[in-house]
Tab-separated table of C-alpha atoms in Angstrom:
chain	number	residue	atom	x	y	z
A	940	MET	CA	21.472	5.808	-62.804
A	941	VAL	CA	23.553	7.561	-60.164
A	942	ASP	CA	21.853	8.801	-57.055
A	943	ASP	CA	22.642	12.513	-56.809
A	944	ASP	CA	21.728	12.632	-53.070
A	945	ILE	CA	24.720	11.443	-51.123
A	946	PHE	CA	22.899	12.151	-47.880
A	947	GLY	CA	20.183	9.599	-48.193
A	948	GLU	CA	17.194	9.048	-45.914
A	949	ASP	CA	19.165	6.745	-43.552
A	950	PHE	CA	21.945	9.279	-43.132
A	951	LEU	CA	19.589	12.142	-42.337
A	952	ASN	CA	17.731	10.072	-39.700
A	953	LEU	CA	20.928	8.647	-38.142
A	954	GLU	CA	20.734	10.723	-35.015
A	955	ALA	CA	17.014	9.968	-34.450
A	956	ASN	CA	17.641	6.225	-35.077
A	957	HIS	CA	20.507	6.108	-32.614
A	958	GLN	CA	18.494	8.081	-30.061
A	959	LYS	CA	15.580	5.601	-30.335
A	960	GLU	CA	17.856	2.600	-30.059
A	961	GLY	CA	19.515	4.079	-26.990
A	962	PHE	CA	16.115	4.821	-25.386
A	963	ASP	CA	14.862	1.300	-26.098
A	964	GLU	CA	18.013	-0.291	-24.662
A	965	GLY	CA	17.921	1.957	-21.583
A	966	TYR	CA	14.221	1.266	-21.041
A	967	ARG	CA	14.835	-2.540	-21.139
A	968	ASP	CA	17.788	-2.233	-18.719
A	969	GLY	CA	15.741	0.052	-16.473
A	970	LEU	CA	12.923	-2.437	-16.230
A	971	VAL	CA	15.239	-5.160	-15.024
A	972	ALA	CA	17.105	-2.860	-12.598
A	973	GLY	CA	13.836	-1.325	-11.299
A	974	LYS	CA	12.360	-4.716	-10.420
A	975	GLU	CA	15.570	-5.653	-8.579
A	976	GLU	CA	15.605	-2.376	-6.662
A	977	ALA	CA	11.871	-2.424	-5.928
A	978	LYS	CA	11.810	-5.927	-4.359
A	979	PRO	CA	13.239	-4.910	-0.913
A	980	THR	CA	10.897	-1.935	-0.777
A	981	GLY	CA	7.937	-4.123	-1.622
A	982	ILE	CA	8.819	-6.678	1.001
A	983	LYS	CA	9.208	-3.923	3.590
A	984	THR	CA	5.932	-2.294	2.686
A	985	GLY	CA	4.102	-5.589	2.622
A	986	PHE	CA	5.458	-6.441	6.106
A	987	GLU	CA	4.343	-3.051	7.413
A	988	VAL	CA	0.817	-3.381	6.007
A	989	GLY	CA	0.559	-6.939	7.281
A	990	GLU	CA	1.661	-5.891	10.735
A	991	GLU	CA	-0.893	-3.049	10.881
A	992	LEU	CA	-3.692	-5.262	9.680
A	993	GLY	CA	-2.661	-7.829	12.297
A	994	PHE	CA	-2.822	-5.205	15.043
A	995	TYR	CA	-6.373	-4.220	14.060
A	996	LYS	CA	-7.363	-7.862	13.650
A	997	GLY	CA	-6.146	-8.604	17.214
A	998	CYS	CA	-8.095	-5.592	18.575
A	999	VAL	CA	-11.254	-6.805	16.789
A	1000	ASP	CA	-10.780	-10.323	18.140
A	1001	VAL	CA	-10.429	-9.034	21.680
A	1002	TRP	CA	-13.432	-6.704	21.373
A	1003	ASN	CA	-15.524	-9.513	19.853
A	1004	SER	CA	-14.595	-11.813	22.719
A	1005	ALA	CA	-15.685	-9.133	25.228
A	1006	ILE	CA	-18.963	-8.720	23.336
A	1007	ARG	CA	-19.606	-12.499	23.430
A	1008	VAL	CA	-18.929	-12.539	27.170
A	1009	ASP	CA	-21.148	-9.566	27.910
A	1010	PRO	CA	-23.178	-8.256	24.929
A	1011	THR	CA	-24.404	-5.300	27.028
A	1012	ARG	CA	-20.860	-4.117	27.773
A	1013	PHE	CA	-20.543	-2.170	24.479
A	1014	SER	CA	-23.176	0.025	22.841
A	1015	HIS	CA	-24.827	-1.181	19.644
A	1016	ARG	CA	-22.939	1.511	17.780
A	1017	VAL	CA	-19.550	0.253	19.037
A	1018	GLN	CA	-20.485	-3.374	18.253
A	1019	LYS	CA	-21.519	-2.304	14.741
A	1020	THR	CA	-18.213	-0.464	14.264
A	1021	VAL	CA	-16.238	-3.435	15.499
A	1022	ARG	CA	-18.162	-5.640	13.094
A	1023	GLN	CA	-17.384	-3.178	10.235
A	1024	MET	CA	-13.688	-3.251	11.160
A	1025	GLY	CA	-13.765	-7.051	10.821
A	1026	GLU	CA	-15.423	-6.756	7.463
A	1027	LEU	CA	-12.806	-4.198	6.281
A	1028	ILE	CA	-9.989	-6.491	7.376
A	1029	GLU	CA	-11.566	-9.385	5.438
A	1030	LYS	CA	-12.094	-7.071	2.441
A	1031	TYR	CA	-8.500	-5.840	2.319
A	1032	PRO	CA	-6.947	-7.058	-0.925
A	1033	ILE	CA	-3.845	-8.658	0.528
A	1034	MET	CA	-3.038	-10.585	-2.632
A	1035	GLU	CA	-3.617	-7.607	-4.898
A	1036	PRO	CA	-1.263	-4.827	-3.670
A	1037	GLU	CA	-1.867	-2.772	-6.844
A	1038	ASP	CA	-5.581	-2.635	-6.213
A	1039	GLU	CA	-6.519	1.031	-5.961
A	1040	SER	CA	-8.838	0.405	-3.009
A	1041	VAL	CA	-6.056	-0.505	-0.559
A	1042	GLY	CA	-5.545	3.074	0.564
A	1043	ASP	CA	-9.270	3.651	1.007
A	1044	VAL	CA	-9.772	0.389	2.931
A	1045	MET	CA	-6.836	1.059	5.265
A	1046	GLU	CA	-7.938	4.649	5.943
A	1047	ALA	CA	-11.515	3.500	6.702
A	1048	LEU	CA	-10.077	0.868	9.056
A	1049	ARG	CA	-8.008	3.482	10.887
A	1050	LEU	CA	-10.984	5.846	11.254
A	1051	LYS	CA	-13.107	3.092	12.638
A	1052	PHE	CA	-10.362	2.041	15.009
A	1053	ARG	CA	-10.107	5.558	16.376
A	1054	ALA	CA	-13.894	5.782	16.678
A	1055	VAL	CA	-14.078	2.586	18.744
A	1056	CYS	CA	-11.149	3.686	20.957
A	1057	ALA	CA	-12.860	7.078	21.528
A	1058	SER	CA	-16.211	5.454	22.295
A	1059	LEU	CA	-14.583	3.061	24.798
A	1060	GLY	CA	-12.461	5.788	26.298
A	1061	VAL	CA	-9.231	3.843	25.765
A	1062	LYS	CA	-5.991	5.178	24.416
A	1063	LEU	CA	-4.819	2.458	22.116
A	1064	GLU	CA	-2.441	3.466	19.399
A	1065	TYR	CA	-0.767	1.586	16.576
A	1066	LYS	CA	2.823	2.704	16.618
A	1067	GLY	CA	4.117	0.236	14.109
A	1068	TYR	CA	7.383	-1.518	13.933
A	1069	PRO	CA	10.193	0.557	15.508
A	1070	LYS	CA	11.523	2.897	12.884
A	1071	ALA	CA	15.171	3.881	12.165
A	1072	ALA	CA	16.183	7.313	13.397
A	1073	SER	CA	15.843	8.757	9.905
A	1074	GLU	CA	12.195	7.575	9.722
A	1075	ALA	CA	11.207	8.561	13.242
A	1076	THR	CA	9.579	11.820	12.069
A	1077	GLU	CA	6.803	9.985	10.267
A	1078	THR	CA	3.322	9.985	11.710
A	1079	SER	CA	2.433	6.815	13.698
A	1080	PHE	CA	-0.980	5.225	13.738
């Protein structure tokens, strides 16, 4: 029996098959290239987060030392906020950067830091690592 249809199923789907093969190949190549390109950005972001956390940890350590020396020096509210900052620093998911709570924890830490500074009447500011001229317009903490 002779097949009357010279344009079989494979021929009619040729464009769609090639398109899918091209997409699959490009996707695989993109995953590899994306991981390579993302590594320096991840290292830089990790460094910046660690540096900011370290700044807040240093402030908490100094304030806790002052509280130990003279517990009446700071109000109970300030002492509580300093304690909460320490808890937030400990709670920060350093080893899980994709954890969705990282932004919330960091923002809460920044707010508490500003509250303590305002209560103490000090003008401490986290300015971060010196930025390149192209990044200088970003907000500092």
